[in-house]
Protein backbone atom coordinates (compact mmCIF):
# COMPACT_ATOMS: atom_id res chain seq x y z
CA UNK A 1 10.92 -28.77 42.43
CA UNK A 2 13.70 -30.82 41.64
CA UNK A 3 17.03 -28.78 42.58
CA UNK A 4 19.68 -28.91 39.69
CA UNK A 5 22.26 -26.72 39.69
CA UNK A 6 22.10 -26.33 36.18
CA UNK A 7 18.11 -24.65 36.38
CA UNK A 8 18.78 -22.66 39.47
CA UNK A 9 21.82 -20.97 38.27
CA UNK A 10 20.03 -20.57 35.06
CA UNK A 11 16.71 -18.95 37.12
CA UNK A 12 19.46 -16.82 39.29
CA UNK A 13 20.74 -15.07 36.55
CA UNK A 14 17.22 -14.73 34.22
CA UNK A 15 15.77 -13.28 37.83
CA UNK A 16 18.59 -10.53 37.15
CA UNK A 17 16.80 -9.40 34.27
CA UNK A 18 14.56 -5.78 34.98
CA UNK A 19 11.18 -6.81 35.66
CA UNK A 20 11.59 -10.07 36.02
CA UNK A 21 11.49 -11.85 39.66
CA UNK A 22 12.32 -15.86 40.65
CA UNK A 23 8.97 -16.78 39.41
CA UNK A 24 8.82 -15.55 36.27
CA UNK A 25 12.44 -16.35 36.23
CA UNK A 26 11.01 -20.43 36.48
CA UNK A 27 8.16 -19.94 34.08
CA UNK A 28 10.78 -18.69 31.45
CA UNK A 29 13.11 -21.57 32.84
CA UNK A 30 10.92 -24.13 31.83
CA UNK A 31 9.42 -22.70 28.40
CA UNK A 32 13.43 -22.91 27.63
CA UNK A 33 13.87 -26.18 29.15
CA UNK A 34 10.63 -27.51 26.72
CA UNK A 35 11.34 -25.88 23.79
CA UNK A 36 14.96 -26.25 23.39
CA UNK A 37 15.68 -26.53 19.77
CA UNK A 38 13.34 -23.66 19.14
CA UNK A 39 14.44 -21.34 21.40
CA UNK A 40 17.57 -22.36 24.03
CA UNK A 41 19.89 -22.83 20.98
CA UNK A 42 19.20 -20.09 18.85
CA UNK A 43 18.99 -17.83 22.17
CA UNK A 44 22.58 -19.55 22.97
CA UNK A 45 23.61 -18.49 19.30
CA UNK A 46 22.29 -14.41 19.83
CA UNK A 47 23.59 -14.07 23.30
CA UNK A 48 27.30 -15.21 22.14
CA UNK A 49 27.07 -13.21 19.17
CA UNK A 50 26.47 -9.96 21.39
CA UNK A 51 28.82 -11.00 23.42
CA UNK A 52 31.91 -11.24 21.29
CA UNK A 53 30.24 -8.36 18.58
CA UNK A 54 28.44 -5.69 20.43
CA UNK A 55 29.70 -3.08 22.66
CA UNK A 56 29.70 0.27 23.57
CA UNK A 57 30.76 3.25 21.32
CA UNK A 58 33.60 5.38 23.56
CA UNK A 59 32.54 8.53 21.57
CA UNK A 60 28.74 8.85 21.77
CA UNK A 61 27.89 6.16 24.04
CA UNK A 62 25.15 4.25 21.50
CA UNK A 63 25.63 0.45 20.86
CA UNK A 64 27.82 -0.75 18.22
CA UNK A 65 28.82 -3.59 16.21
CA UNK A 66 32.35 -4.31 16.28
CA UNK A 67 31.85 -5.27 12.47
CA UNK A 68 30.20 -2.50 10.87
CA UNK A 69 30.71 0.45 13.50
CA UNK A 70 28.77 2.72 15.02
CA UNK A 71 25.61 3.95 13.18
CA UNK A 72 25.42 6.85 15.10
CA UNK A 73 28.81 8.42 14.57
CA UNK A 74 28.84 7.35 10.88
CA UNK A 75 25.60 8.96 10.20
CA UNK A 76 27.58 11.53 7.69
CA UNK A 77 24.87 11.65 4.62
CA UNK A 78 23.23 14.27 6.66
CA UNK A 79 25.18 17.05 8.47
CA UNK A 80 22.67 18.19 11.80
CA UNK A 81 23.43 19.95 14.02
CA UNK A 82 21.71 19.00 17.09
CA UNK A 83 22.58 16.47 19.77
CA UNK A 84 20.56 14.96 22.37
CA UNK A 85 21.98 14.04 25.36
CA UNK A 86 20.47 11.31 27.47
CA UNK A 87 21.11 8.72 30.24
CA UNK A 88 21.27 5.46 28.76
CA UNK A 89 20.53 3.46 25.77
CA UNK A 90 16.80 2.89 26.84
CA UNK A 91 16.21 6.66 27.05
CA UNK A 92 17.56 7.15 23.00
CA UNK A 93 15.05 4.15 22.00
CA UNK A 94 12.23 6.10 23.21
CA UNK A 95 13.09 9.02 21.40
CA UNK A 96 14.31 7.11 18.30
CA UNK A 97 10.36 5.50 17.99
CA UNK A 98 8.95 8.87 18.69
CA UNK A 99 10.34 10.16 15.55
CA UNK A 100 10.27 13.80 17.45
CA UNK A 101 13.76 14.70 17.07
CA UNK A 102 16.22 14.59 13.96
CA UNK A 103 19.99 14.62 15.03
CA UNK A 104 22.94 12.67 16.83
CA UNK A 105 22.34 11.03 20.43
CA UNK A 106 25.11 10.96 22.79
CA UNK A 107 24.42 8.58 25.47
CA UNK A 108 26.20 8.89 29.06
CA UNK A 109 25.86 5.55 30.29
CA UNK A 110 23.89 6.64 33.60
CA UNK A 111 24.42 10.02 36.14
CA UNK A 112 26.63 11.53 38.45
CA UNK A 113 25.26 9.93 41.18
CA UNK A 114 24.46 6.70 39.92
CA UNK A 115 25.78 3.75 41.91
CA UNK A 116 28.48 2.27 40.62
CA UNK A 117 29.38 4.86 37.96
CA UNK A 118 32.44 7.42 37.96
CA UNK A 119 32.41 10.86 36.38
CA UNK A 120 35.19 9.59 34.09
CA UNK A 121 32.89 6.47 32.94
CA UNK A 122 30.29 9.19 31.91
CA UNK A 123 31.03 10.06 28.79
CA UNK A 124 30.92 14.15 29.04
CA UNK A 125 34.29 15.13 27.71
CA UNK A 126 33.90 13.30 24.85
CA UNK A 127 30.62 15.11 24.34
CA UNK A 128 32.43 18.47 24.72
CA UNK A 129 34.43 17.05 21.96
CA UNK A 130 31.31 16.55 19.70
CA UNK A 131 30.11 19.79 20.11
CA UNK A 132 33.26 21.35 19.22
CA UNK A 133 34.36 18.78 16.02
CA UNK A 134 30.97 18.62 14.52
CA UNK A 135 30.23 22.43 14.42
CA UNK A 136 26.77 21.60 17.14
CA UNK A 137 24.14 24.84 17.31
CA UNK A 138 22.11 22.84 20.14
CA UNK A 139 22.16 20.65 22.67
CA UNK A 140 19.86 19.58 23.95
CA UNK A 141 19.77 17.49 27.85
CA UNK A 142 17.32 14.99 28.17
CA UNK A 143 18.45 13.90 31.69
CA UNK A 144 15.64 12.71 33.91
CA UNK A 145 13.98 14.65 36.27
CA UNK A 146 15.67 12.92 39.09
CA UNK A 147 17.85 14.39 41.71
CA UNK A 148 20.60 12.54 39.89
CA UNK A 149 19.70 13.82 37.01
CA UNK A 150 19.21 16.85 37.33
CA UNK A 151 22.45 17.32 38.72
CA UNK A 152 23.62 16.01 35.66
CA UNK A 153 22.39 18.40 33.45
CA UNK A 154 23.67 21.25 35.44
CA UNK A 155 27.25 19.76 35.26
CA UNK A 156 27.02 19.08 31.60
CA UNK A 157 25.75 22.80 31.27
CA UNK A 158 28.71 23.86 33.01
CA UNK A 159 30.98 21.93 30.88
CA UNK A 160 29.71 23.61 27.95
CA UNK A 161 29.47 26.92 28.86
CA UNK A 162 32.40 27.78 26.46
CA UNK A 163 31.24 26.19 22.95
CA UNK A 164 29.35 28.67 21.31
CA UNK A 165 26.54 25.72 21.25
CA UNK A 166 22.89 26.65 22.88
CA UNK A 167 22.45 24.69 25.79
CA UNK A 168 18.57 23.39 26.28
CA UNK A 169 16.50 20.93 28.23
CA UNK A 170 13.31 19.15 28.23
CA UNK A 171 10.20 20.84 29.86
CA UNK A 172 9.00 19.33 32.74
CA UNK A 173 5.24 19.30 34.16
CA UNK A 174 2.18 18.04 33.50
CA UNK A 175 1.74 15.26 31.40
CA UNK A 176 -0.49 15.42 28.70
CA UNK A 177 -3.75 13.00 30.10
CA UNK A 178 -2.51 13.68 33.25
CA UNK A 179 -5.33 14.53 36.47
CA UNK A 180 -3.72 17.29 38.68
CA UNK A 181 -5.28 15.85 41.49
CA UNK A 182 -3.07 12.71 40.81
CA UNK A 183 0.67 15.00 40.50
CA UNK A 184 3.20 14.76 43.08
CA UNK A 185 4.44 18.07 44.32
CA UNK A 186 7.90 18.57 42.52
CA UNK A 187 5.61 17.89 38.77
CA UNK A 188 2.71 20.46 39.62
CA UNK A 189 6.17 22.76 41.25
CA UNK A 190 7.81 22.44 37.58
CA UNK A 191 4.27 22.94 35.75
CA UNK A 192 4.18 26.49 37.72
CA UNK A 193 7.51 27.19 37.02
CA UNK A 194 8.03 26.41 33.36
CA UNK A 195 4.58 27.67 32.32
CA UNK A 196 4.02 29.02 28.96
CA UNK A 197 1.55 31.36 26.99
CA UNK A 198 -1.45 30.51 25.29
């Protein structure tokens, strides 16, 4: 392969990309590098657009456009009063195309013990702040079942503990399809333990 600067910093970055490695990196590389009216100028046009119009909201965390706002927050032709608390952006997609819960999001931006992120980048006092302004009954912490998150959870339970909101979490165990034979030991541990009635 021909080495121009151009391609290689171009398959360095795409390599960046989650799931992605240096060889499907190339393969993207050159589908670009072929098809470059129909895709590396309009992709050129979306990426700069995000760029200078997306960001992050500093209240709830969710994605917004620096022209119309933040959907999230301005969601005021319905008053809930739930709010689901999760890690990151990917996490409130998931639930958004589940259509299981009805109410705000408020999205930290990773854990406590994430690499690279501060307790101040987290964005738990301005939850607190939600919960107080906006009158919230429940919250509910949808925090993986990591170490990291976990320990999450328990801080952000903490830091509630004097709002008059209900604090509650996912349920954790088997999943449904799931072979016990197949569990690790800290799912079947949380199966036991959060065990309900038939």
């Amino acid at each position: 392969m021909q080495n121009i600067n151009e391609i290689e910093e171009l398959i360095k970055v795409i390599s960046k990309l989650p799931g992605l490695g240096p060889k499907s990196a190339k393969r993207i590389v050159l589908k670009l590098i072929n098809n470059k009216d129909e895709l590396v100028k309009p992709m050129a046009n979306a990426l700069a657009q995000v760029y200078k119009n997306v960001s992050r909201c500093q209240s709830c965390g969710s994605l917004k456009s620096n022209v119309s706002g933040c959907l999230n927050c301005e969601n005021i032709q319905e008053k809930l009063n739930k709010i689901c608390v999760v890690e990151d952006i990917a996490d409130k997609w998931s639930i958004e195309n589940s259509n299981i819960f009805k109410g705000y999001y408020h999205i930290l931006g990773g854990t406590l013990s994430s690499a690279g992120v501060n307790k101040e980048e987290l964005l738990i006092n301005s939850l607190i702040q939600r919960v107080k302004e906006e009158n919230i009954e429940e919250v509910i912490i949808a925090t993986s079942a990591t170490v990291e998150g976990q320990t999450t959870a328990y801080y952000i339970q903490d830091s509630l503990k004097n709002t008059s909101a209900k604090i509650t979490k996912l349920a954790q165990g088997l999943p449904v399809g799931g072979e016990i034979e197949s569990l690790d030991d800290g799912t079947l541990y949380s199966a036991f333990k959060f065990r309900s009635d038939l």
